[in-house]
Coordinates of C-alpha atoms in Angstrom, one line a residue:
M1 CA 99.2 82.4 78.7
K2 CA 98.6 84.9 75.6
I3 CA 95.2 86.9 76.2
G4 CA 93.5 89.0 73.5
I5 CA 90.3 91.0 75.0
I6 CA 87.9 92.5 72.0
G7 CA 86.0 95.5 73.6
A8 CA 89.0 96.6 76.0
T9 CA 87.5 100.1 76.4
G10 CA 83.9 99.1 78.0
Y11 CA 83.8 98.6 81.7
G12 CA 84.0 95.0 81.1
G13 CA 87.2 95.5 79.2
L14 CA 88.5 97.7 82.0
E15 CA 87.9 94.7 84.6
L16 CA 89.0 91.8 82.5
I17 CA 92.7 93.8 82.4
R18 CA 92.5 94.5 86.2
L19 CA 92.2 91.0 87.0
L20 CA 94.4 89.7 84.6
H21 CA 97.5 91.8 85.2
N22 CA 98.0 89.8 88.4
H23 CA 97.2 86.4 87.0
P24 CA 99.9 84.3 88.0
E25 CA 99.3 82.3 84.3
V26 CA 99.1 85.3 82.1
E27 CA 101.9 86.7 80.3
Q28 CA 100.9 88.6 77.4
I29 CA 97.5 90.6 77.1
D30 CA 96.9 92.5 73.9
L31 CA 93.5 94.7 73.8
F32 CA 91.6 94.9 70.5
T33 CA 89.1 97.8 69.5
S34 CA 86.6 98.2 66.6
S35 CA 86.9 102.2 66.8
D36 CA 89.8 103.5 68.4
E37 CA 92.5 101.5 66.3
G38 CA 96.2 103.0 67.2
T39 CA 94.8 105.3 70.2
S40 CA 97.5 104.7 73.4
F41 CA 95.2 102.8 75.8
S42 CA 96.7 104.7 78.7
A43 CA 95.4 108.0 76.7
K44 CA 92.1 107.1 76.9
F45 CA 92.5 105.4 80.2
P46 CA 95.3 107.5 82.2
H47 CA 94.5 104.8 85.5
V48 CA 96.6 102.6 83.5
T49 CA 99.8 104.6 82.4
N50 CA 103.3 102.9 82.6
L51 CA 100.8 99.5 82.7
Y52 CA 99.2 99.5 79.4
D53 CA 100.4 102.0 77.4
Q54 CA 100.3 100.1 74.0
P55 CA 98.3 101.2 71.1
L56 CA 94.7 99.2 70.2
L57 CA 94.8 97.1 68.0
K58 CA 92.5 96.7 64.9
I59 CA 89.9 93.1 64.9
D60 CA 91.7 90.7 62.4
H61 CA 90.6 87.5 62.5
A62 CA 94.1 86.0 61.0
Q63 CA 95.9 87.7 64.0
L64 CA 93.0 86.5 66.7
K65 CA 93.9 82.9 66.1
N66 CA 97.1 83.1 67.5
Y67 CA 96.2 83.4 71.2
D68 CA 95.5 80.7 74.1
V69 CA 92.4 82.8 75.1
L70 CA 89.9 85.4 73.4
F71 CA 87.6 87.4 75.8
A72 CA 84.7 89.2 73.9
S73 CA 83.0 92.2 75.6
T74 CA 80.7 93.7 73.3
P75 CA 77.6 95.2 73.1
A76 CA 74.8 92.4 71.9
G77 CA 74.9 91.7 68.2
V78 CA 78.9 91.9 67.2
T79 CA 80.0 88.5 68.5
S80 CA 77.1 86.5 67.1
H81 CA 79.5 86.7 63.6
L82 CA 82.6 87.7 64.7
L83 CA 83.4 84.7 66.7
P84 CA 82.1 81.7 64.9
P85 CA 84.7 81.1 62.5
L86 CA 87.2 80.8 65.5
I87 CA 85.2 78.0 67.3
G88 CA 88.2 75.3 66.8
N89 CA 90.8 77.5 65.2
G90 CA 93.1 78.5 68.2
P91 CA 91.8 79.9 70.9
K92 CA 89.5 78.8 73.7
L93 CA 86.9 81.9 73.3
I94 CA 84.9 83.2 76.5
D95 CA 82.0 85.7 75.6
L96 CA 80.4 88.3 77.8
S97 CA 78.1 89.8 75.3
G98 CA 75.2 87.6 75.6
D99 CA 75.4 86.2 71.7
F100 CA 75.4 82.9 72.8
R101 CA 73.5 82.1 76.0
L102 CA 70.2 81.8 74.8
K103 CA 70.0 78.1 73.2
D104 CA 66.9 79.1 71.2
T105 CA 67.8 81.2 68.5
A106 CA 64.3 82.7 67.9
E107 CA 64.4 83.6 71.4
Y108 CA 67.3 85.6 71.4
E109 CA 66.0 87.4 68.2
Q110 CA 62.6 88.2 70.1
W111 CA 64.1 89.6 73.3
Y112 CA 67.2 91.3 72.0
K113 CA 65.9 92.4 68.8
K114 CA 69.0 91.2 66.7
T115 CA 70.0 88.9 64.2
P116 CA 71.1 85.5 66.3
A117 CA 74.6 83.7 65.9
P118 CA 74.3 81.1 63.6
A119 CA 72.1 77.6 65.5
E120 CA 75.2 75.4 65.3
A121 CA 77.6 77.9 66.9
V122 CA 75.2 78.4 70.0
E123 CA 74.8 74.9 70.3
L124 CA 78.5 74.3 70.9
S125 CA 78.6 77.1 73.5
A126 CA 78.8 76.1 77.3
Y127 CA 76.5 78.4 79.4
G128 CA 79.4 79.8 81.8
L129 CA 77.5 79.4 85.1
T130 CA 80.9 78.2 87.0
E131 CA 79.7 76.7 89.9
W132 CA 76.9 74.9 87.9
N133 CA 78.1 73.8 84.6
Y134 CA 82.1 72.7 85.4
G135 CA 81.9 69.7 83.2
M136 CA 80.4 71.5 80.0
I137 CA 83.0 74.8 80.9
K138 CA 86.1 72.4 80.9
N139 CA 85.9 70.7 77.6
A140 CA 84.1 73.9 76.0
Q141 CA 85.9 75.8 72.6
L142 CA 83.2 78.5 73.3
I143 CA 81.9 79.6 76.8
A144 CA 78.7 81.6 76.7
N145 CA 79.2 84.0 80.0
P146 CA 76.2 84.6 81.6
G147 CA 74.7 87.8 82.4
C148 CA 75.1 89.5 85.4
Y149 CA 71.3 89.2 87.2
P150 CA 70.9 85.9 85.9
T151 CA 74.6 85.3 87.8
A152 CA 72.9 86.5 91.0
V153 CA 69.7 85.1 90.7
L154 CA 70.4 81.5 89.9
L155 CA 73.4 81.1 92.1
S156 CA 71.0 82.0 94.8
L157 CA 67.6 79.7 93.9
L158 CA 69.1 77.2 92.0
P159 CA 69.8 74.8 94.8
L160 CA 66.3 75.7 96.8
L161 CA 64.7 74.8 93.2
K162 CA 66.7 71.9 92.5
E163 CA 65.9 70.2 95.9
R164 CA 62.1 71.3 95.6
L165 CA 62.2 73.5 98.9
I166 CA 60.7 76.5 97.3
D167 CA 57.4 76.6 95.0
P168 CA 58.5 78.3 91.5
S169 CA 55.1 79.1 90.5
A170 CA 54.9 82.0 92.4
L171 CA 58.4 83.4 92.1
I172 CA 59.1 87.0 91.9
I173 CA 62.5 88.5 91.4
D174 CA 62.9 91.8 92.7
A175 CA 66.5 93.1 91.5
K176 CA 68.6 96.5 91.7
S177 CA 71.9 97.4 89.8
G178 CA 74.3 100.3 89.9
V179 CA 74.6 102.1 86.9
S180 CA 77.9 100.5 85.4
G181 CA 76.0 97.7 84.0
A182 CA 74.4 100.0 81.4
G183 CA 78.0 100.2 80.1
N184 CA 80.2 103.3 79.3
T185 CA 78.1 104.8 76.4
P186 CA 76.3 107.6 77.8
G187 CA 72.7 107.6 77.8
P188 CA 69.4 109.7 78.9
M189 CA 68.9 106.7 81.8
T190 CA 72.6 107.1 83.3
H191 CA 73.3 110.9 83.0
F192 CA 74.0 112.2 86.5
S193 CA 70.9 114.3 86.6
E194 CA 69.0 111.6 85.8
T195 CA 70.6 109.2 87.6
N196 CA 71.7 111.1 91.3
E197 CA 69.1 111.0 93.9
N198 CA 66.9 109.2 91.8
F199 CA 65.5 105.8 91.8
S200 CA 64.0 103.9 88.3
I201 CA 62.4 100.9 87.3
Y202 CA 63.2 99.7 83.7
K203 CA 62.2 97.1 81.0
I204 CA 59.3 96.3 83.0
H205 CA 58.4 92.3 81.4
E206 CA 61.0 93.1 78.8
H207 CA 64.2 92.6 80.1
Q208 CA 66.9 90.0 78.0
H209 CA 67.8 88.2 81.1
I210 CA 64.3 87.1 81.6
P211 CA 64.3 83.7 78.9
E212 CA 68.1 83.2 80.6
I213 CA 67.1 82.9 84.1
E214 CA 64.3 80.8 83.0
Q215 CA 66.6 78.7 80.6
G216 CA 68.8 78.1 83.6
I217 CA 66.5 77.0 85.7
A218 CA 65.1 74.9 83.4
Q219 CA 68.3 73.2 82.8
F220 CA 70.0 73.2 86.2
S221 CA 66.9 72.4 88.2
N222 CA 64.7 70.3 85.6
Q223 CA 61.5 73.1 85.9
K224 CA 60.3 74.9 83.6
V225 CA 58.4 77.8 84.9
P226 CA 57.9 81.7 84.2
V227 CA 59.1 83.7 86.1
T228 CA 58.5 87.6 87.3
F229 CA 61.7 89.3 87.2
T230 CA 61.7 93.3 87.6
T231 CA 65.2 95.4 87.6
H232 CA 65.7 98.7 89.0
L233 CA 68.5 101.1 89.0
V234 CA 70.5 102.7 91.9
P235 CA 72.8 105.6 91.7
M236 CA 75.7 103.6 92.8
T237 CA 78.5 102.6 90.5
R238 CA 79.1 98.6 90.8
G239 CA 77.2 96.2 92.5
I240 CA 73.6 94.2 92.4
M241 CA 71.0 92.9 94.9
A242 CA 68.8 90.4 93.7
T243 CA 65.4 89.7 96.1
S244 CA 63.6 86.9 95.3
Y245 CA 60.2 85.7 97.0
A246 CA 59.2 82.2 97.0
P247 CA 56.0 79.9 98.8
V248 CA 58.2 77.3 100.9
N249 CA 57.0 73.8 100.2
A250 CA 55.1 71.9 102.8
G251 CA 57.2 71.1 105.7
V252 CA 60.5 72.9 104.7
T253 CA 62.2 74.8 107.6
E254 CA 64.4 77.9 107.3
E255 CA 67.2 75.9 108.7
Q256 CA 66.8 73.3 105.4
L257 CA 67.1 76.0 103.0
V258 CA 70.4 77.4 105.0
N259 CA 71.6 73.6 104.9
C260 CA 70.7 73.1 101.4
L261 CA 72.9 76.1 100.1
K262 CA 75.8 75.7 102.4
D263 CA 75.6 72.0 101.5
T264 CA 75.6 72.7 97.6
Y265 CA 78.3 75.6 97.5
E266 CA 80.9 73.7 99.8
G267 CA 84.3 74.0 98.5
R268 CA 83.1 76.4 96.3
P269 CA 85.4 79.3 97.0
F270 CA 83.1 82.4 95.4
V271 CA 79.7 81.7 97.1
R272 CA 79.3 82.4 100.9
I273 CA 76.1 81.9 102.5
M274 CA 75.8 85.0 105.0
N275 CA 72.8 83.8 107.4
E276 CA 74.9 84.6 110.4
S277 CA 75.7 87.9 109.3
K278 CA 73.7 90.8 110.7
K279 CA 74.5 93.0 107.6
F280 CA 73.9 92.4 103.9
C281 CA 74.8 94.9 101.6
T282 CA 76.3 95.1 98.0
K283 CA 79.2 96.5 99.4
Q284 CA 80.7 93.4 101.2
V285 CA 81.4 92.4 97.4
A286 CA 82.4 95.0 95.8
G287 CA 85.6 94.6 93.6
S288 CA 85.3 90.6 94.2
N289 CA 84.1 87.5 92.5
F290 CA 82.2 86.7 95.6
C291 CA 78.6 86.1 95.2
D292 CA 76.6 86.6 99.0
I293 CA 73.6 84.9 99.9
H294 CA 71.2 85.5 102.9
V295 CA 67.8 83.7 103.1
K296 CA 64.6 84.1 105.7
V297 CA 61.4 82.2 106.0
D298 CA 58.5 84.8 107.3
P299 CA 56.3 81.8 109.3
R300 CA 53.2 84.2 108.9
T301 CA 53.2 84.0 105.1
N302 CA 55.3 80.6 104.6
R303 CA 57.5 82.7 102.4
A304 CA 61.2 82.6 102.0
T305 CA 63.3 85.9 100.9
I306 CA 65.9 84.9 99.4
V307 CA 68.8 87.7 98.7
S308 CA 71.9 87.7 96.9
V309 CA 74.6 90.5 95.9
I310 CA 77.2 90.8 93.5
D311 CA 79.8 92.7 91.9
N312 CA 77.7 93.1 88.5
L313 CA 81.4 93.9 86.9
V314 CA 83.5 90.6 88.6
K315 CA 81.2 88.0 89.5
G316 CA 78.5 89.2 87.2
A317 CA 81.3 89.4 84.2
A318 CA 84.8 89.8 84.0
G319 CA 85.5 87.7 87.3
Q320 CA 83.4 84.9 86.2
A321 CA 85.1 85.0 82.7
V322 CA 88.3 84.6 84.3
Q323 CA 86.8 81.9 86.6
N324 CA 85.5 79.9 83.6
M325 CA 89.3 80.6 81.8
N326 CA 90.9 79.1 85.0
V327 CA 88.5 76.3 84.5
Q328 CA 89.2 75.6 81.0
F329 CA 92.8 75.4 81.5
G330 CA 93.0 73.2 84.9
L331 CA 93.9 76.1 86.7
D332 CA 93.1 77.0 90.6
E333 CA 89.9 78.6 90.1
T334 CA 90.7 81.3 92.1
A335 CA 93.9 82.3 90.4
G336 CA 94.0 85.9 89.7
L337 CA 90.4 86.6 91.6
T338 CA 91.7 86.7 95.3
Q339 CA 91.1 90.4 95.9
V340 CA 89.5 91.4 99.2
P341 CA 86.0 93.3 98.5
L342 CA 86.3 97.0 98.5
F343 CA 84.1 97.9 101.2
I344 CA 85.7 101.5 101.4

């Protein structure tokens, strides 16, 4: 397969290269940029010296049509006009930017503060939550890869919501992310002296992943409910922990919650239900495409605590994108994604 990566110099692009490099079906990877055309990729990133020394390429629609798959790992607002002319004109398209996730374009404009993609292009896109939208992903020309937070949240909550085991009316989601989730453009919040030895909350009730989570709950569990979703920045490089709290419906036990999760994800290679484990942390999934889930019910309050961890750059971005590519082309879903987590 011949692969093109737009936005190769961001963290998502770097992870795509790392994962696709050892993919058994990938023969060629070309790297595109909007700002560093002609620069040797390894000159910017010495860790890929002798692996990817080629110059970065200018984004050219005529050339982009010649690939089997195009991954776009750009800031929001770029692919909304870059990708629509390519739909149905050659490559399969997998967008990691967020421009095609929200089906309501007015909602996109409200939350992202950017001009939305054409409504017809958004309508053609398939939401790329692999474990829940396999059929549409398989037949899609354009995949809207989910956000990192929604991936962690939806994978842990959807089975319990779909089976009506928890009450979504009082659902509270408390999520924490490593600094790489902010991308590699320096800013005041990610400056070392601001982040190190610090713990901060951001975008209170304003995070652009709120409508994506609510849309996912409505799409896959048929429940339209608002959620309280709060995000925090943790002084670590990668990883997300999403902790959700919800009342358990009458008569529902912790065992039922665990069995529901296990039954839902039986045979799905990248979701692990970890209730037998005494340790639960972000490091257990670092560098991998796993989403690990743990659930407990407090009998005093009749409230469930549902915790999930992912690597925000892998299952939350590049890994899920490669997983979706595998589904699109009828490949083994785990191709290129069998790395053991980097616990140390």
